Structures are given as structure tokens and as C-alpha cells.
Amino acid sequence: MDKKGKESPKQRILIVEDNATNIKLFRDVLVNAGLHVNAIEDGLIAVDEAIAFKPDLILLDVQLKKISGLDIVKQLKANKDLAHIPVVAVTAFAMSDDREKILEAGFDHYIAKPISIAIFLQEVFAMLEPKAA
Ligand code: MN
């Protein structure tokens, strides 16, 4: 609640993830932390969903069924209305080559799976904080 007694709008997280167990875990953790969460499993609608939902942060699985997260982040960053939204890779990729590939593709950050909940929340909130001027 702010000083006028109005509830400030919740920050919005879009999850793109094709594993139902991960979706449930991420959603539960983020909703508990007071965030507004929308999750989709189909990477092919990720850009349209980002346009419609206007998230403050996108958590994007790299290994999806029909399209790579690497291709999705390129589409997001090529869209002038979406390019400002931080996109975090949530990935089991661990090798340094893969990390480089992830950052080169346009991701702002990455979180390794399996996630530690404390670190996951810390990373999400760090990415939601307005950039220092
Ligand atoms: Mn996946």
C-alpha cells in the first residue's frame, strides 16, 4: 500500500517454459513474493503474449519444443516496444560456451536450473529494480 492507501500495481512477470513442474514452482515462488505472473508453454506465442501482457520481466526457457529461446529473445529485442524488457534465460545449459551464446543472443541475464529458490528470487528482484541513473 502506498501513502494514499492504494495498492501499488504488482510487477508483472511473463514465464515462457515448457515444463509444467517448473511453471508451477516458478509461479508459486513469484506469486508468494507479491508479483503478478502469467505463464505460457508455447514459445511460438511468446512475442504476442509479451505485447499483450506488458511484463516488467520475462523469464524465458532456452530449450523449448517448437522454437529455441535464443530465437525468441532475438525477436523480443528486435521489437521496439519490447526491447526494453529484461529477459532472463532460465536454463540447464552450464558450459561457458553456452553462457556466451545466451548473452550474445540478447538475454540480459541467466539463471541456472535446477534453481535455488532464494537465489532465484534475489536475481528476479535485482532485474526488476530500476537501473541506476
Ligand atoms: Mn524446456
PDB file of C-alpha atoms and ligand atoms in Angstrom:
ATOM      1  CA  MET A   1       0.000   0.000   0.000  1.00  0.00           C
ATOM      2  CA  ASP A   2       1.263   3.490  -0.756  1.00  0.00           C
ATOM      3  CA  LYS A   3       0.657   6.679   1.240  1.00  0.00           C
ATOM      4  CA  LYS A   4      -2.731   7.283  -0.327  1.00  0.00           C
ATOM      5  CA  GLY A   5      -3.821   3.844   0.774  1.00  0.00           C
ATOM      6  CA  LYS A   6      -3.884   2.491  -2.741  1.00  0.00           C
ATOM      7  CA  GLU A   7      -2.229  -0.769  -3.501  1.00  0.00           C
ATOM      8  CA  SER A   8       0.661  -0.162  -5.877  1.00  0.00           C
ATOM      9  CA  PRO A   9       0.358  -2.223  -9.046  1.00  0.00           C
ATOM     10  CA  LYS A  10       2.149  -5.528  -8.875  1.00  0.00           C
ATOM     11  CA  GLN A  11       5.133  -6.017 -11.096  1.00  0.00           C
ATOM     12  CA  ARG A  12       4.416  -8.406 -13.922  1.00  0.00           C
ATOM     13  CA  ILE A  13       6.391 -11.487 -14.827  1.00  0.00           C
ATOM     14  CA  LEU A  14       5.905 -13.479 -18.019  1.00  0.00           C
ATOM     15  CA  ILE A  15       7.180 -17.056 -17.807  1.00  0.00           C
ATOM     16  CA  VAL A  16       7.815 -18.957 -21.040  1.00  0.00           C
ATOM     17  CA  GLU A  17       8.577 -22.526 -20.023  1.00  0.00           C
ATOM     18  CA  ASP A  18       7.529 -25.900 -21.427  1.00  0.00           C
ATOM     19  CA  ASN A  19       7.887 -27.918 -18.244  1.00  0.00           C
ATOM     20  CA  ALA A  20       4.724 -27.926 -16.112  1.00  0.00           C
ATOM     21  CA  THR A  21       6.598 -28.696 -12.878  1.00  0.00           C
ATOM     22  CA  ASN A  22       8.914 -25.730 -13.405  1.00  0.00           C
ATOM     23  CA  ILE A  23       5.973 -23.467 -14.258  1.00  0.00           C
ATOM     24  CA  LYS A  24       4.224 -24.419 -11.031  1.00  0.00           C
ATOM     25  CA  LEU A  25       7.375 -23.898  -8.970  1.00  0.00           C
ATOM     26  CA  PHE A  26       8.247 -20.532 -10.554  1.00  0.00           C
ATOM     27  CA  ARG A  27       4.644 -19.330 -10.352  1.00  0.00           C
ATOM     28  CA  ASP A  28       4.239 -20.310  -6.692  1.00  0.00           C
ATOM     29  CA  VAL A  29       7.508 -18.665  -5.678  1.00  0.00           C
ATOM     30  CA  LEU A  30       6.847 -15.441  -7.615  1.00  0.00           C
ATOM     31  CA  VAL A  31       3.180 -15.076  -6.611  1.00  0.00           C
ATOM     32  CA  ASN A  32       4.203 -15.618  -2.981  1.00  0.00           C
ATOM     33  CA  ALA A  33       6.711 -12.809  -3.423  1.00  0.00           C
ATOM     34  CA  GLY A  34       3.879 -10.481  -4.451  1.00  0.00           C
ATOM     35  CA  LEU A  35       4.356 -10.500  -8.221  1.00  0.00           C
ATOM     36  CA  HIS A  36       1.725 -10.847 -10.944  1.00  0.00           C
ATOM     37  CA  VAL A  37       2.573 -13.921 -13.024  1.00  0.00           C
ATOM     38  CA  ASN A  38       1.498 -15.151 -16.428  1.00  0.00           C
ATOM     39  CA  ALA A  39       2.928 -18.403 -17.792  1.00  0.00           C
ATOM     40  CA  ILE A  40       2.820 -19.870 -21.277  1.00  0.00           C
ATOM     41  CA  GLU A  41       4.223 -23.138 -22.563  1.00  0.00           C
ATOM     42  CA  ASP A  42       4.195 -22.361 -26.285  1.00  0.00           C
ATOM     43  CA  GLY A  43       7.253 -20.362 -27.313  1.00  0.00           C
ATOM     44  CA  LEU A  44       5.681 -19.514 -30.657  1.00  0.00           C
ATOM     45  CA  ILE A  45       3.256 -17.107 -28.948  1.00  0.00           C
ATOM     46  CA  ALA A  46       5.854 -15.532 -26.634  1.00  0.00           C
ATOM     47  CA  VAL A  47       6.191 -12.275 -28.602  1.00  0.00           C
ATOM     48  CA  ASP A  48       2.418 -11.815 -28.949  1.00  0.00           C
ATOM     49  CA  GLU A  49       1.970 -12.572 -25.262  1.00  0.00           C
ATOM     50  CA  ALA A  50       4.660 -10.042 -24.322  1.00  0.00           C
ATOM     51  CA  ILE A  51       2.848  -7.391 -26.386  1.00  0.00           C
ATOM     52  CA  ALA A  52      -0.493  -8.207 -24.732  1.00  0.00           C
ATOM     53  CA  PHE A  53       0.683  -8.732 -21.134  1.00  0.00           C
ATOM     54  CA  LYS A  54       3.300  -5.952 -20.958  1.00  0.00           C
ATOM     55  CA  PRO A  55       5.569  -7.724 -18.469  1.00  0.00           C
ATOM     56  CA  ASP A  56       8.239  -5.962 -16.408  1.00  0.00           C
ATOM     57  CA  LEU A  57      10.430  -9.053 -16.768  1.00  0.00           C
ATOM     58  CA  ILE A  58      10.416 -12.158 -18.943  1.00  0.00           C
ATOM     59  CA  LEU A  59      11.755 -15.495 -17.713  1.00  0.00           C
ATOM     60  CA  LEU A  60      12.496 -17.499 -20.826  1.00  0.00           C
ATOM     61  CA  ASP A  61      13.374 -21.169 -21.003  1.00  0.00           C
ATOM     62  CA  VAL A  62      16.102 -21.738 -23.596  1.00  0.00           C
ATOM     63  CA  GLN A  63      15.094 -25.256 -24.581  1.00  0.00           C
ATOM     64  CA  LEU A  64      11.510 -25.151 -25.784  1.00  0.00           C
ATOM     65  CA  LYS A  65       9.740 -27.618 -28.044  1.00  0.00           C
ATOM     66  CA  LYS A  66       8.998 -25.695 -31.252  1.00  0.00           C
ATOM     67  CA  ILE A  67      11.458 -22.803 -31.081  1.00  0.00           C
ATOM     68  CA  SER A  68      14.667 -22.019 -29.234  1.00  0.00           C
ATOM     69  CA  GLY A  69      14.637 -19.369 -26.528  1.00  0.00           C
ATOM     70  CA  LEU A  70      17.660 -17.943 -28.340  1.00  0.00           C
ATOM     71  CA  ASP A  71      15.421 -17.164 -31.330  1.00  0.00           C
ATOM     72  CA  ILE A  72      12.666 -15.748 -29.115  1.00  0.00           C
ATOM     73  CA  VAL A  73      14.971 -13.317 -27.339  1.00  0.00           C
ATOM     74  CA  LYS A  74      16.222 -12.077 -30.715  1.00  0.00           C
ATOM     75  CA  GLN A  75      12.616 -11.380 -31.742  1.00  0.00           C
ATOM     76  CA  LEU A  76      11.875  -9.630 -28.435  1.00  0.00           C
ATOM     77  CA  LYS A  77      14.967  -7.438 -28.661  1.00  0.00           C
ATOM     78  CA  ALA A  78      14.246  -6.595 -32.319  1.00  0.00           C
ATOM     79  CA  ASN A  79      10.802  -5.230 -31.370  1.00  0.00           C
ATOM     80  CA  LYS A  80      10.982  -1.556 -30.382  1.00  0.00           C
ATOM     81  CA  ASP A  81       8.052  -1.901 -27.974  1.00  0.00           C
ATOM     82  CA  LEU A  82       9.601  -4.884 -26.192  1.00  0.00           C
ATOM     83  CA  ALA A  83      13.351  -4.325 -26.390  1.00  0.00           C
ATOM     84  CA  HIS A  84      13.466  -2.549 -23.012  1.00  0.00           C
ATOM     85  CA  ILE A  85      12.014  -5.513 -21.089  1.00  0.00           C
ATOM     86  CA  PRO A  86      14.724  -7.509 -19.298  1.00  0.00           C
ATOM     87  CA  VAL A  87      14.798 -11.118 -20.478  1.00  0.00           C
ATOM     88  CA  VAL A  88      16.325 -13.736 -18.226  1.00  0.00           C
ATOM     89  CA  ALA A  89      17.287 -17.157 -19.547  1.00  0.00           C
ATOM     90  CA  VAL A  90      16.305 -19.985 -17.266  1.00  0.00           C
ATOM     91  CA  THR A  91      18.423 -22.808 -18.473  1.00  0.00           C
ATOM     92  CA  ALA A  92      20.148 -26.033 -17.634  1.00  0.00           C
ATOM     93  CA  PHE A  93      22.965 -25.008 -20.003  1.00  0.00           C
ATOM     94  CA  ALA A  94      26.053 -24.757 -17.844  1.00  0.00           C
ATOM     95  CA  MET A  95      29.056 -24.651 -20.123  1.00  0.00           C
ATOM     96  CA  SER A  96      30.803 -21.322 -20.653  1.00  0.00           C
ATOM     97  CA  ASP A  97      30.245 -21.560 -24.423  1.00  0.00           C
ATOM     98  CA  ASP A  98      26.533 -21.737 -23.794  1.00  0.00           C
ATOM     99  CA  ARG A  99      26.583 -18.790 -21.412  1.00  0.00           C
ATOM    100  CA  GLU A 100      28.319 -16.761 -24.093  1.00  0.00           C
ATOM    101  CA  LYS A 101      25.770 -17.861 -26.688  1.00  0.00           C
ATOM    102  CA  ILE A 102      22.935 -16.893 -24.314  1.00  0.00           C
ATOM    103  CA  LEU A 103      24.265 -13.399 -23.671  1.00  0.00           C
ATOM    104  CA  GLU A 104      25.154 -12.886 -27.347  1.00  0.00           C
ATOM    105  CA  ALA A 105      21.587 -13.767 -28.341  1.00  0.00           C
ATOM    106  CA  GLY A 106      20.365 -10.774 -26.315  1.00  0.00           C
ATOM    107  CA  PHE A 107      19.461 -12.172 -22.905  1.00  0.00           C
ATOM    108  CA  ASP A 108      20.068  -9.690 -20.097  1.00  0.00           C
ATOM    109  CA  HIS A 109      20.882 -12.370 -17.559  1.00  0.00           C
ATOM    110  CA  TYR A 110      20.587 -16.099 -16.935  1.00  0.00           C
ATOM    111  CA  ILE A 111      19.594 -18.330 -14.043  1.00  0.00           C
ATOM    112  CA  ALA A 112      20.743 -21.948 -13.974  1.00  0.00           C
ATOM    113  CA  LYS A 113      18.317 -24.818 -13.471  1.00  0.00           C
ATOM    114  CA  PRO A 114      17.775 -26.523 -11.103  1.00  0.00           C
ATOM    115  CA  ILE A 115      17.052 -23.260  -9.307  1.00  0.00           C
ATOM    116  CA  SER A 116      17.761 -22.377  -5.710  1.00  0.00           C
ATOM    117  CA  ILE A 117      14.624 -20.507  -4.636  1.00  0.00           C
ATOM    118  CA  ALA A 118      16.498 -17.893  -2.596  1.00  0.00           C
ATOM    119  CA  ILE A 119      18.898 -17.117  -5.435  1.00  0.00           C
ATOM    120  CA  PHE A 120      16.085 -17.206  -8.000  1.00  0.00           C
ATOM    121  CA  LEU A 121      14.107 -14.543  -6.091  1.00  0.00           C
ATOM    122  CA  GLN A 122      17.191 -12.462  -5.474  1.00  0.00           C
ATOM    123  CA  GLU A 123      18.027 -12.482  -9.202  1.00  0.00           C
ATOM    124  CA  VAL A 124      14.444 -11.686 -10.246  1.00  0.00           C
ATOM    125  CA  PHE A 125      14.181  -8.709  -7.892  1.00  0.00           C
ATOM    126  CA  ALA A 126      17.617  -7.469  -8.905  1.00  0.00           C
ATOM    127  CA  MET A 127      16.459  -7.448 -12.544  1.00  0.00           C
ATOM    128  CA  LEU A 128      13.201  -5.655 -11.644  1.00  0.00           C
ATOM    129  CA  GLU A 129      14.972  -2.797  -9.884  1.00  0.00           C
ATOM    130  CA  PRO A 130      15.131   0.337 -11.973  1.00  0.00           C
ATOM    131  CA  LYS A 131      18.561   0.843 -13.433  1.00  0.00           C
ATOM    132  CA  ALA A 132      20.653   3.388 -11.534  1.00  0.00           C
ATOM    133  CA  ALA A 133      20.851   6.647 -13.458  1.00  0.00           C
TER     134      ALA A 133
HETATM  135 MN    MN B   1      12.373 -26.571 -21.634  1.00  0.00          MN
END
